[in-house]
Coordinates of C-alpha atoms in Angstrom, one line a residue:
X1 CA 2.3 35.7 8.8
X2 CA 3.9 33.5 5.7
X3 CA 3.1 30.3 5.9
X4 CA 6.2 28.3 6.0
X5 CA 7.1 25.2 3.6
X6 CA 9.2 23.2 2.0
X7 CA 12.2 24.6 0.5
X8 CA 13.5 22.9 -3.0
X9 CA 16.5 21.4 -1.7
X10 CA 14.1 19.7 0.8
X11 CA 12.0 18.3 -2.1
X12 CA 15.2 17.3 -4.1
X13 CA 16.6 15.6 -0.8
X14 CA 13.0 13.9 -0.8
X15 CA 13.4 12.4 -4.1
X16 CA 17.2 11.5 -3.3
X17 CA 15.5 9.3 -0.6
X18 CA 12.9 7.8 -2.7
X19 CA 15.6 6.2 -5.4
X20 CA 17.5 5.0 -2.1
X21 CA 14.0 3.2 -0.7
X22 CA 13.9 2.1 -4.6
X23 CA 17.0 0.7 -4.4
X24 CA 17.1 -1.1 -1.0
X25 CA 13.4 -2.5 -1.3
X26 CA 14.3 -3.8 -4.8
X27 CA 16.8 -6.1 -3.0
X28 CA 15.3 -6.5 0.4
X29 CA 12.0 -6.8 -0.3
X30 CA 12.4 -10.8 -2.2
X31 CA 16.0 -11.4 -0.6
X32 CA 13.7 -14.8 0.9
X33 CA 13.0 -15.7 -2.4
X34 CA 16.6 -15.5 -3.4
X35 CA 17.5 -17.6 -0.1
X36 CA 15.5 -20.6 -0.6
X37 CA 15.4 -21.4 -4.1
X38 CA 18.9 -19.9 -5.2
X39 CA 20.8 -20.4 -2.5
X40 CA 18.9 -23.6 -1.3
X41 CA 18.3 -22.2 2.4
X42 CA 15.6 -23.5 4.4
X43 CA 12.7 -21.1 5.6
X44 CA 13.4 -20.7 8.9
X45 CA 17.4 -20.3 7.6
X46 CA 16.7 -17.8 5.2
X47 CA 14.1 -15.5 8.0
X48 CA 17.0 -15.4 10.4
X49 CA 19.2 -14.8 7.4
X50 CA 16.8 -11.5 6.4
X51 CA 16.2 -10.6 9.7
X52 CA 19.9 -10.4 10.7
X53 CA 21.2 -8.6 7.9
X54 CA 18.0 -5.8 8.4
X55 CA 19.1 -5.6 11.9
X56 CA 22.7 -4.9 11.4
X57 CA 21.6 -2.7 8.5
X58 CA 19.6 -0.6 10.5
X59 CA 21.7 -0.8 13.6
X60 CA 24.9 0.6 12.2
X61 CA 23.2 4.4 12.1
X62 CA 23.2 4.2 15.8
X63 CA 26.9 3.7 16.1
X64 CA 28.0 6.3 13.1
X65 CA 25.4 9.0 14.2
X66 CA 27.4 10.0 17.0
X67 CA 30.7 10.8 14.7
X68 CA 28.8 12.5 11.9
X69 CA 27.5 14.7 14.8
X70 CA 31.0 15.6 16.2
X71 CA 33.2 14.8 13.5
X72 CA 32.1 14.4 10.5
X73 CA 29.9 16.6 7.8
X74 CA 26.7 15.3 7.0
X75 CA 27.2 16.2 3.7
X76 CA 30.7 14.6 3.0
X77 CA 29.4 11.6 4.8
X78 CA 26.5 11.0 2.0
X79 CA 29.2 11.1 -0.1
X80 CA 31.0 8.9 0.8
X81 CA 28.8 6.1 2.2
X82 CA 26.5 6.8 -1.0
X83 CA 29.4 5.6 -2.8
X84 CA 30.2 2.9 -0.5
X85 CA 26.6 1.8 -1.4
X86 CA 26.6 1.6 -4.5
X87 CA 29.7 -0.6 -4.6
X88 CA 27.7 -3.3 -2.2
X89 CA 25.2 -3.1 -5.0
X90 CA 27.6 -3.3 -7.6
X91 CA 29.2 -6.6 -6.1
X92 CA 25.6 -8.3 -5.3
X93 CA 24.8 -7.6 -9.3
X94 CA 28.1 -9.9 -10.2
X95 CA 27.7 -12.3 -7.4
X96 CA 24.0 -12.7 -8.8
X97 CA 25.7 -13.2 -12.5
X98 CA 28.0 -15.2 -11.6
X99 CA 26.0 -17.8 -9.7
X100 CA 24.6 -19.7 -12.8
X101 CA 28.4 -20.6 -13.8
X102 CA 29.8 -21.0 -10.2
X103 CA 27.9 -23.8 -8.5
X104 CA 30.9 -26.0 -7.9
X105 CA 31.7 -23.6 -6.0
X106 CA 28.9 -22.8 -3.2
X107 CA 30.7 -21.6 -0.2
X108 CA 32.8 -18.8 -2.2
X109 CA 29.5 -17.8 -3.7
X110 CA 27.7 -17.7 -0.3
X111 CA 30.9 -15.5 1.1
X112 CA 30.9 -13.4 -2.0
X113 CA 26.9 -12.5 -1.1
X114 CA 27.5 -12.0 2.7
X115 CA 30.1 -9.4 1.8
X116 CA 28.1 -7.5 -0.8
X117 CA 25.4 -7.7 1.5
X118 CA 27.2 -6.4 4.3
X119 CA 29.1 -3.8 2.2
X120 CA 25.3 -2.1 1.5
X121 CA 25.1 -2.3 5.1
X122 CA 27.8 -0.3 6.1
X123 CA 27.0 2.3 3.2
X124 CA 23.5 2.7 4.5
X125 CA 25.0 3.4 8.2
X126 CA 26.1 6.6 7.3
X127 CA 23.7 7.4 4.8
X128 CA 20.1 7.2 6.0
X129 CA 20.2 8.8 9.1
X130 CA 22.6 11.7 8.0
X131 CA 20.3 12.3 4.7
X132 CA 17.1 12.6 6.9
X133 CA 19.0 15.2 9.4
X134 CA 20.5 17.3 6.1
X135 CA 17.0 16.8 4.8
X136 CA 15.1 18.5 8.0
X137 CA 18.5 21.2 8.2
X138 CA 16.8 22.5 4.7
X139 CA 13.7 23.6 6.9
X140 CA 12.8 27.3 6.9
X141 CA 12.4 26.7 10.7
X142 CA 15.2 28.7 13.2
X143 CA 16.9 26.1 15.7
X144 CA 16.6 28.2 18.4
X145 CA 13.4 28.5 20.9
X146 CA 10.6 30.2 18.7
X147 CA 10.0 34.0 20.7
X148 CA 6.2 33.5 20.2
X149 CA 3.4 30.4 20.8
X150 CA 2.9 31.2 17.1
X151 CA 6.2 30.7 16.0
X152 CA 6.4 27.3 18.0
X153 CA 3.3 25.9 16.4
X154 CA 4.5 26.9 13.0
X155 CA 7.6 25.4 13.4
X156 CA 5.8 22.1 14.8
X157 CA 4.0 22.1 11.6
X158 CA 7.0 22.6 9.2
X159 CA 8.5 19.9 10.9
X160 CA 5.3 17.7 10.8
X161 CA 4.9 18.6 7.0
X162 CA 8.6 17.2 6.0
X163 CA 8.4 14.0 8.1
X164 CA 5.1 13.0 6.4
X165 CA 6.4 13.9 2.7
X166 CA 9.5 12.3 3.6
X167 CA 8.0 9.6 4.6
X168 CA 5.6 9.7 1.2
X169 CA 8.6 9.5 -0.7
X170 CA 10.2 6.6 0.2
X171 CA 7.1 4.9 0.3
X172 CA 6.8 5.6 -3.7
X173 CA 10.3 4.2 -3.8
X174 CA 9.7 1.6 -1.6
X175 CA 6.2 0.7 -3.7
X176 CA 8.5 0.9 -6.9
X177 CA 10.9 -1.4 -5.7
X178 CA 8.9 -4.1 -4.5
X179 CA 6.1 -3.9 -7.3
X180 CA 8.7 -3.8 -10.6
X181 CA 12.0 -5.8 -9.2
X182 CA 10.1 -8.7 -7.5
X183 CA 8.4 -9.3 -10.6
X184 CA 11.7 -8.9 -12.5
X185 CA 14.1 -10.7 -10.3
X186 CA 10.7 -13.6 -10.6
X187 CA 10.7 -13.6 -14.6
X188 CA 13.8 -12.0 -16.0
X189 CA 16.4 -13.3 -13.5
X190 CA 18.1 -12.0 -10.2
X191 CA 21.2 -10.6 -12.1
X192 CA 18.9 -7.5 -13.9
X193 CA 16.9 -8.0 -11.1
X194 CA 20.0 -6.5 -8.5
X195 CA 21.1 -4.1 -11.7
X196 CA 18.5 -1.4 -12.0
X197 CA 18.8 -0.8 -8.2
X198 CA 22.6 -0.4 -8.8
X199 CA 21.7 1.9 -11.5
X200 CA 18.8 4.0 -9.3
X201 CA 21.6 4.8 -6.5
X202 CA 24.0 5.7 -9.2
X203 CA 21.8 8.0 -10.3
X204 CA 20.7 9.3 -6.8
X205 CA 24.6 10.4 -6.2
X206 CA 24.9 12.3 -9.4
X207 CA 21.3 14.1 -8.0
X208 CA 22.5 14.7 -4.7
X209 CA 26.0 16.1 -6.0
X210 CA 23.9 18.7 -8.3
X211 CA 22.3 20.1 -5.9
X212 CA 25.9 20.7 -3.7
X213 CA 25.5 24.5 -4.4
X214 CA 21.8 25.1 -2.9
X215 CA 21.9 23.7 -0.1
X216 CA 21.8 25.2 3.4
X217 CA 24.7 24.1 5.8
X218 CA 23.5 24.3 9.4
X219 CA 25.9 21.4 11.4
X220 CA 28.1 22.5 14.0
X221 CA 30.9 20.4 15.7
X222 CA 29.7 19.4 18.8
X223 CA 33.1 18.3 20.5
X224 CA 36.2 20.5 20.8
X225 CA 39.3 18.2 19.8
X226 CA 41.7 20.2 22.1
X227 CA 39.8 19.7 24.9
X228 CA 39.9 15.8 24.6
X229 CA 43.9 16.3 23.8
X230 CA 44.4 17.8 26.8
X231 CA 42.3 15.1 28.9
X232 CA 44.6 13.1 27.5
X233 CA 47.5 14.4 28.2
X234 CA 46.8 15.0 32.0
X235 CA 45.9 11.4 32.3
X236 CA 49.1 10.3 30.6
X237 CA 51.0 13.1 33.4
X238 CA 48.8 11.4 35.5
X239 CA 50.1 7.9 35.3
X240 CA 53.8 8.7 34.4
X241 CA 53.3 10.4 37.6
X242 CA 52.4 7.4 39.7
X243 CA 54.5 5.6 38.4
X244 CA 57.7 7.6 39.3
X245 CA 55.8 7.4 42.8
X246 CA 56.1 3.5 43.2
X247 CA 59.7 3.3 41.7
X248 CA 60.8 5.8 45.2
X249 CA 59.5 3.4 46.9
X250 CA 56.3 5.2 47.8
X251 CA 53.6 3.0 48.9
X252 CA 49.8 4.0 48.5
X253 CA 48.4 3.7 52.1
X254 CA 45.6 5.0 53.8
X255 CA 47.8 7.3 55.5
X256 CA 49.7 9.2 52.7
X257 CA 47.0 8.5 49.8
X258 CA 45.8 12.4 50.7
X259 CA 49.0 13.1 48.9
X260 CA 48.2 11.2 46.1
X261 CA 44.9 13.1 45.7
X262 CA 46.2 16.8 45.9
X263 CA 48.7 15.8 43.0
X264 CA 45.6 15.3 41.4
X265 CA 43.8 18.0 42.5
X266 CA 46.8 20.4 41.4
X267 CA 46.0 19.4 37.5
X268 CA 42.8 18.1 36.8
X269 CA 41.6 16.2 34.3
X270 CA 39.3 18.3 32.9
X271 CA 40.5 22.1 33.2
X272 CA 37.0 23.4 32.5
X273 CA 35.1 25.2 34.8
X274 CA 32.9 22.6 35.9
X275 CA 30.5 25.0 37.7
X276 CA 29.3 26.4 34.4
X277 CA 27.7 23.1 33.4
X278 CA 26.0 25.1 30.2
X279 CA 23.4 23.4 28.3
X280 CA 24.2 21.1 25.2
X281 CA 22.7 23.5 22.9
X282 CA 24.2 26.8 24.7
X283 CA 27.9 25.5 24.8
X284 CA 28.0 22.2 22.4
X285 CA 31.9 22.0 22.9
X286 CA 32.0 21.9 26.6
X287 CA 33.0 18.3 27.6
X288 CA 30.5 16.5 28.6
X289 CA 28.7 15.9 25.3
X290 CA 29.5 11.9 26.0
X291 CA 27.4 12.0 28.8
X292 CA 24.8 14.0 27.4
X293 CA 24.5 11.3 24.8
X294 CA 24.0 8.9 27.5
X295 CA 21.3 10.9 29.4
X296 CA 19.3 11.7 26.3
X297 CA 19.5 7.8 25.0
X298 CA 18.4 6.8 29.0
X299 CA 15.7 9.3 28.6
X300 CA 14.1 7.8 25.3
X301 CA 14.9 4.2 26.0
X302 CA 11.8 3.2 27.7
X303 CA 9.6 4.4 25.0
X304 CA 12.4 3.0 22.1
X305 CA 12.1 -0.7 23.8
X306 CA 7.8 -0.7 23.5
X307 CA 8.2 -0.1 20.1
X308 CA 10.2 -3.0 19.3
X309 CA 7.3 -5.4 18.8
X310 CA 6.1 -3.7 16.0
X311 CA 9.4 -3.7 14.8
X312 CA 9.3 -7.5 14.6
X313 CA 5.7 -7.5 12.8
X314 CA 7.5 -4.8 10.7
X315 CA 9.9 -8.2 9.3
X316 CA 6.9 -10.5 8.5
X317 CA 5.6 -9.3 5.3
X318 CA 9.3 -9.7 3.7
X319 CA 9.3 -13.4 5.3
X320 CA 6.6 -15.8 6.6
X321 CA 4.0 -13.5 4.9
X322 CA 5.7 -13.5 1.3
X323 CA 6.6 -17.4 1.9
X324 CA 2.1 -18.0 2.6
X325 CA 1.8 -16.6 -0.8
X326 CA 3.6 -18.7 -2.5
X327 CA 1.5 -21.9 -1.8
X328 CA -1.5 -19.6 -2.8
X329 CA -3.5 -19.2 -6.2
X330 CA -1.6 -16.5 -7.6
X331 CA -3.1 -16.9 -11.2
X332 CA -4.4 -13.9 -12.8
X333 CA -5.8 -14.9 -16.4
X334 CA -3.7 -18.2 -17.7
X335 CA -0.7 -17.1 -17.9
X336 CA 0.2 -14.5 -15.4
X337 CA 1.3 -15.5 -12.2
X338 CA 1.9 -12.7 -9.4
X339 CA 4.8 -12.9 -7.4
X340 CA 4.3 -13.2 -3.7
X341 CA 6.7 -10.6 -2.9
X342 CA 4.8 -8.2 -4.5
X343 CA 2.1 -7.8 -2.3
X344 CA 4.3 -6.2 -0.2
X345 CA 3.5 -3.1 -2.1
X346 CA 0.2 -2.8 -1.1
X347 CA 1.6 -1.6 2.2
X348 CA 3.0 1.1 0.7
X349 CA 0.1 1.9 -1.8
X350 CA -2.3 2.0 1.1
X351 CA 0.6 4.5 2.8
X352 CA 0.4 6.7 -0.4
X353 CA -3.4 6.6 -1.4
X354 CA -4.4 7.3 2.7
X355 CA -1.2 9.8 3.8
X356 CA -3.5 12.2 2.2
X357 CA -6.7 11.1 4.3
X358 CA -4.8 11.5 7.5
X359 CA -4.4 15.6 7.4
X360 CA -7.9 16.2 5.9
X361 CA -10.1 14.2 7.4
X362 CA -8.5 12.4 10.7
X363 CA -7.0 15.6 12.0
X364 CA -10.2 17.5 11.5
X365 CA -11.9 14.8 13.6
X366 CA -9.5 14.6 16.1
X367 CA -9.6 18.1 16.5
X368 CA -13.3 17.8 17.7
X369 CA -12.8 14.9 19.2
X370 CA -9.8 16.0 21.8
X371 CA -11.0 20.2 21.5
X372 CA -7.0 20.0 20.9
X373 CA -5.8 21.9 18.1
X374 CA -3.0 19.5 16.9
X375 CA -5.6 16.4 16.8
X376 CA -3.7 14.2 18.8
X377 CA -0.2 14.3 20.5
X378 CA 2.7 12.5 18.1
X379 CA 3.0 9.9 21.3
X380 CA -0.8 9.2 20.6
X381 CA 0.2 8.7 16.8
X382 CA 2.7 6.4 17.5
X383 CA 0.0 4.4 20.4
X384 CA -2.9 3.8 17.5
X385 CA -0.4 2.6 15.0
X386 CA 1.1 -0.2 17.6
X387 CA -2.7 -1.2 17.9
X388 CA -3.7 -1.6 14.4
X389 CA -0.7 -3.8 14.1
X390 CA -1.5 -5.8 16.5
X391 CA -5.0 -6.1 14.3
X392 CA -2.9 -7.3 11.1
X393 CA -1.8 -10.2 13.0
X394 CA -4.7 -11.4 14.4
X395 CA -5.9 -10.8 10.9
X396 CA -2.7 -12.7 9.2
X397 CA -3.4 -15.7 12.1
X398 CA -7.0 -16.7 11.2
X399 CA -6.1 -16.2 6.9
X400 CA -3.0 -19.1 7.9
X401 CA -5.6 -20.8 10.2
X402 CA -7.9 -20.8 7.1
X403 CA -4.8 -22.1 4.8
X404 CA -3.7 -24.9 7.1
X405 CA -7.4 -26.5 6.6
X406 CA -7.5 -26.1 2.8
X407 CA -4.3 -27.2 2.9
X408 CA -4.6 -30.3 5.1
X409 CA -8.2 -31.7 2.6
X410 CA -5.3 -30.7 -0.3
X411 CA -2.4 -33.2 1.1
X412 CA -5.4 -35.8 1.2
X413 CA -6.3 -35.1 -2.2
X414 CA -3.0 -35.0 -4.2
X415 CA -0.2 -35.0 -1.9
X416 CA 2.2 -33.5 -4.4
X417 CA 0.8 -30.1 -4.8
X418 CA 1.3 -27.3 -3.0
X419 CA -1.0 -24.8 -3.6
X420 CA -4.0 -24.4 -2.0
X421 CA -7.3 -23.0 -3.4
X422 CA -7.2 -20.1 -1.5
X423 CA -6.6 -16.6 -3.7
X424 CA -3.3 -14.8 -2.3
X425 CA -5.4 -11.7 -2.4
X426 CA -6.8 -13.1 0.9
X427 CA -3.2 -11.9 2.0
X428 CA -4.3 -8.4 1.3
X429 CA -6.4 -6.8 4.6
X430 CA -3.2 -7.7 6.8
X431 CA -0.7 -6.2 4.2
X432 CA -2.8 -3.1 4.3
X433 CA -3.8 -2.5 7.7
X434 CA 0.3 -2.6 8.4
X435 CA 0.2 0.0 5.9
X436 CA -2.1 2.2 7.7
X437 CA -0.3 1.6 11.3
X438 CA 3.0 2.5 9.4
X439 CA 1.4 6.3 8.8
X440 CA 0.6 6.5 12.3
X441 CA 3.8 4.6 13.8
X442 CA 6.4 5.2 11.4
X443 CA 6.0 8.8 10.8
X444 CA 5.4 9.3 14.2
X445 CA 8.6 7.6 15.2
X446 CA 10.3 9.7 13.0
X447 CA 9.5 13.1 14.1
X448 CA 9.0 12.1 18.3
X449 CA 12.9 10.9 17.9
X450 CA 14.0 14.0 15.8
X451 CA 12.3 16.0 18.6
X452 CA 13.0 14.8 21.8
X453 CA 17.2 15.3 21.0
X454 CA 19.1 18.3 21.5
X455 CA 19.6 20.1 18.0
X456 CA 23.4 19.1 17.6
X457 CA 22.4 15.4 18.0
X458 CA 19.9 15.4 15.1
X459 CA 21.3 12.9 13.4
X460 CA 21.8 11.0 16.4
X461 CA 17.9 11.0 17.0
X462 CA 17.2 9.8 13.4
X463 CA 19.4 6.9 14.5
X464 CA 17.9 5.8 16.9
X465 CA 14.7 5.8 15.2
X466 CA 16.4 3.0 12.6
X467 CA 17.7 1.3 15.7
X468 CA 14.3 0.1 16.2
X469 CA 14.0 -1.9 13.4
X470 CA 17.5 -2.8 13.5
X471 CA 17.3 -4.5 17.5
X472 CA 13.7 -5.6 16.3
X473 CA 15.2 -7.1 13.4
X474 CA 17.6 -8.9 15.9
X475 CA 14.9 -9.9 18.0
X476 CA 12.8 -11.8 15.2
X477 CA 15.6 -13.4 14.6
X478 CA 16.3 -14.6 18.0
X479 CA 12.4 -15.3 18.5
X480 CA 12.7 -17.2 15.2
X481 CA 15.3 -19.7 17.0
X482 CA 13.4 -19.6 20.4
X483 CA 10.0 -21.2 18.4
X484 CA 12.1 -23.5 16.3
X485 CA 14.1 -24.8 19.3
X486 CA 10.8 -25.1 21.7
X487 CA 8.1 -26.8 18.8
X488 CA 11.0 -29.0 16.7
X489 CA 11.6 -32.4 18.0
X490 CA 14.6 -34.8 17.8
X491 CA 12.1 -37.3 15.7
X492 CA 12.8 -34.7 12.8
X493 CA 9.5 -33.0 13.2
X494 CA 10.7 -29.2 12.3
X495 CA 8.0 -27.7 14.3
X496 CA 6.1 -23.8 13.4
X497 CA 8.7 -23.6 10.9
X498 CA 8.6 -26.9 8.6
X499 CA 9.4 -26.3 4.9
X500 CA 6.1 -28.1 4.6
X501 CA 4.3 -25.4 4.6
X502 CA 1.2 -27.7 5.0
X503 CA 3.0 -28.7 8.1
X504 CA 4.1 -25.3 9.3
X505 CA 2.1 -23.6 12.2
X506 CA 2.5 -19.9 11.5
X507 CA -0.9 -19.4 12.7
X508 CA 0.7 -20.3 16.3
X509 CA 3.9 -17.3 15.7
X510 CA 1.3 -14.9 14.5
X511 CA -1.2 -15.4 17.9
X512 CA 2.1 -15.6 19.5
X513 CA 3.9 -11.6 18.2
X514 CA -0.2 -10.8 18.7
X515 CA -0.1 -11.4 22.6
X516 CA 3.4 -9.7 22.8
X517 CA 2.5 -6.5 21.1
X518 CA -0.4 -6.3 23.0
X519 CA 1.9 -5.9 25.9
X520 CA 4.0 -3.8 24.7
X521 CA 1.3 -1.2 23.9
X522 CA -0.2 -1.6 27.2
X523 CA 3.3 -1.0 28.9
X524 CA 3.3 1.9 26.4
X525 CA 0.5 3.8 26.9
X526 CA 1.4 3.7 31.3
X527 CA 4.6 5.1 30.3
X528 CA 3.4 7.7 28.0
X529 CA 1.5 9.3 31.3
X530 CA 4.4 9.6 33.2
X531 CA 6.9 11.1 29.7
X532 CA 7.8 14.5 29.8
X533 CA 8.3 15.9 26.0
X534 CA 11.1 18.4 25.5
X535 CA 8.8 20.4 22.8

């Protein structure tokens, strides 16, 4: 038996993604920094700010997904929100060039950013999760049920192989992004800073279009226009129909309303044979793929709320972790200063240097460990990722712990200065251990949503996997305004959140998303005992 890979398209589709991570991260990833010194935005302002535009960002998917899937191609649709992209880029590059000339001028410069912002929002809608699902449709793999156990666990395996590459690629984008623009946008200035990413998506469309002739075209339509015309049409018959009813003089009672029902009866709404109530992927035009949406999305919806509190720790390293480094010693030699944002990368270097680790070493010993040939199940990969996150931020709680003290002798010391004599690399165990939960978590996330959907609602399932981190996003936000609102006071004491940061108690919201994502994975693993995979 051949051993089944990854086909080029697939690995061209792979580096397509990686520019996009580039791109995005390279705004994303110091968009705080941008907040509160450019725009002049408080801390607590600026998270809600970064939290709120993730969450719409990563939100939209779920609301496109199901019109790529019956409307749309996914192929026309990278077009065209690739291009809608790259114009939010575009206009976030001259906002950022203007700004130096335009301060009289705030709130137009503070619309001018929302828009841009929100423009590479909408782009990014259509884009990501229809990418991923063209990505995966490049697969050697057959849709259909494999005929032998064999085939099955090959298949598995294909499927395992992209997600984790994929995943490896953006994470070299992602590590890109954060590593080179931070420092950039820190030292050069935001306006090249917001360029080159402008430039990488450019040049991630012109890749994509090249590759227009190799690739393998696999959607199918999965709702049969006519059929919605002519549900349409009977309930327009329907009402005109009623209405000529009360005009006569007719008067719905009790008594005659058995009329009114075999009119109905006579021409149905739906014309179908409703006894043949075919399977999604046996008859994708029947007419109930609405509803089948709704079951599927019930189905996974327990499972898709635990994993919400990891998508709020997910938001901390681009926040309240990159604001702690910046009253840190950042000093490397006399003249170097790293930026805070940067560390953010060692997430995704850990990602990239241990990926490798995971298949040739942890699978082997899980293997011996369960006497289960796949290691462990991809609920189980998802279960010890939500737990080692819940490690980083007891770890992240006891460094802030540690940098309120110094922080507190400091004030008594020299009360102007900021900076604490505590190296940011103590920063580092908590970026890095989020690193490592992300290959469990992430990657599983990726492939149990892609799995668990029918195959003509692929990108659908890749949606909702983004939807975590966009409602997560949401949530941080809204927690963000909970803490403020409970721990400020009206004596002007701004509570967990102070722009003092030697007054600010993130130690407390750290314990705090700690105990709640402790929860979660408890509720998590009762519900995984009673979840019944489709694969």
């Amino acid at each position: 038996m051949v051993k089944r890979g990854l086909t080029k398209p697939c690995i061209l589709l792979i580096v397509i993604a990686g520019l996009e991570r580039f791109a995005f991260k390279g705004v994303a990833s110091n968009l705080v920094t941008y907040l509160t010194d450019v725009m002049k935005m408080s801390n607590s302002s600026a998270a809600r700010t970064v939290n709120s535009w993730c969450g719409f960002t990563s939100m939209l998917p779920l609301l496109v997904a199901p019109f790529v899937d019956s409307y749309w191609d996914r192929y026309c649709t990278i077009l065209a929100s690739s291009s809608i992209y790259a114009l939010g880029l575009l206009a976030l590059t001259s906002t950022a060039l203007d700004w130096p000339w335009s301060h009289s001028n705030g709130n137009s410069s503070s619309l001018s950013l929302y828009w841009s912002l929100y423009m590479i929002s909408l782009g990014q809608g259509g884009y990501n999760p229809s990418l991923q699902a063209f990505g995966a449709d490049q697969l050697n793999i057959e849709d259909e049920l494999p005929s032998t156990k064999a085939d099955e666990d090959e298949n598995s395996e294909t499927k395992s192989l992209f997600f984790q590459w994929w995943y490896f690629g953006i994470c070299i984008g992602s590590l890109m992004g954060i590593s080179l623009m931070a420092y950039i946008q820190d030292t050069l200035g935001w306006g090249l800073g917001f360029a080159i990413p402008t430039i990488a998506m450019v040049t991630s469309i012109l890749l994509f279009s090249c590759g227009t002739k190799f690739y393998a075209y696999k959607q199918t339509k999965t709702v049969d226009m006519k059929f919605i015309s002519k549900v349409f049409q009977n309930v327009k018959a329907t009402a005109l129909r009623m209405i000529r009813m009360r005009k006569s003089g007719i008067i719905l009672s009790n008594s005659n309303s058995d009329v009114i029902e075999l009119e109905l009866q006579e021409k149905p709404l739906c014309q179908e044979d409703q006894d043949k109530t075919e399977g999604l992927e046996e008859a994708p035009k029947n007419g109930y793929y609405l509803l089948e949406i709704a079951k599927v999305i019930l189905r996974l919806l327990p499972i898709w709320t635990m994993l919400l509190m990891f998508a709020v720790i997910f938001q901390q390293p681009p926040t309240f972790f990159t604001k702690q480094g910046m009253t840190m010693k950042r000093n490397i030699g006399s003249h170097f200063k790293i930026p805070p944002a940067t560390l953010q990368s060692a997430i995704t270097l850990s990602i990239i240097i241990l990926m490798p680790f995971y298949d040739a070493f942890f699978i082997p010993l899980a293997r011996f460990i369960t006497r289960n040939e796949k290691g462990i199940s991809v609920m189980q990969r998802m279960g010890i990722g939500m737990f080692l996150s819940v490690i980083a931020m007891i770890l992240a709680a006891l460094v802030e712990t540690k940098r309120l003290e110094l922080s507190k002798n400091l004030t008594v010391l020299d009360p102007k200065s900021e900076t604490v004599a505590l190296s940011i690399f103590w920063l580092l165990p908590q970026y890095i251990i989020l690193g490592i939960s992300d290959i469990f978590t992430v990657v599983g996330m990726q492939e149990f949503f892609y799995s668990e959907v029918p195959v003509s609602m692929r990108t659908m399932g890749i949606a909702l996997y983004t939807s975590v981190f966009g409602v997560g996003s949401f949530l941080s936000a809204l927690l963000i305004s909970l803490v403020e609102h409970f721990t400020s006071s009206n004596g002007g004491k701004q509570g967990w959140f102070s722009d003092d940061m030697g007054e600010a108690r993130l130690d407390k919201y750290y314990w705090l998303l700690a105990f709640s994502s402790a929860v979660s994975l408890i509720m998590y693993i009762v519900l995984c005992k009673f979840f019944k995979s489709r694969t």
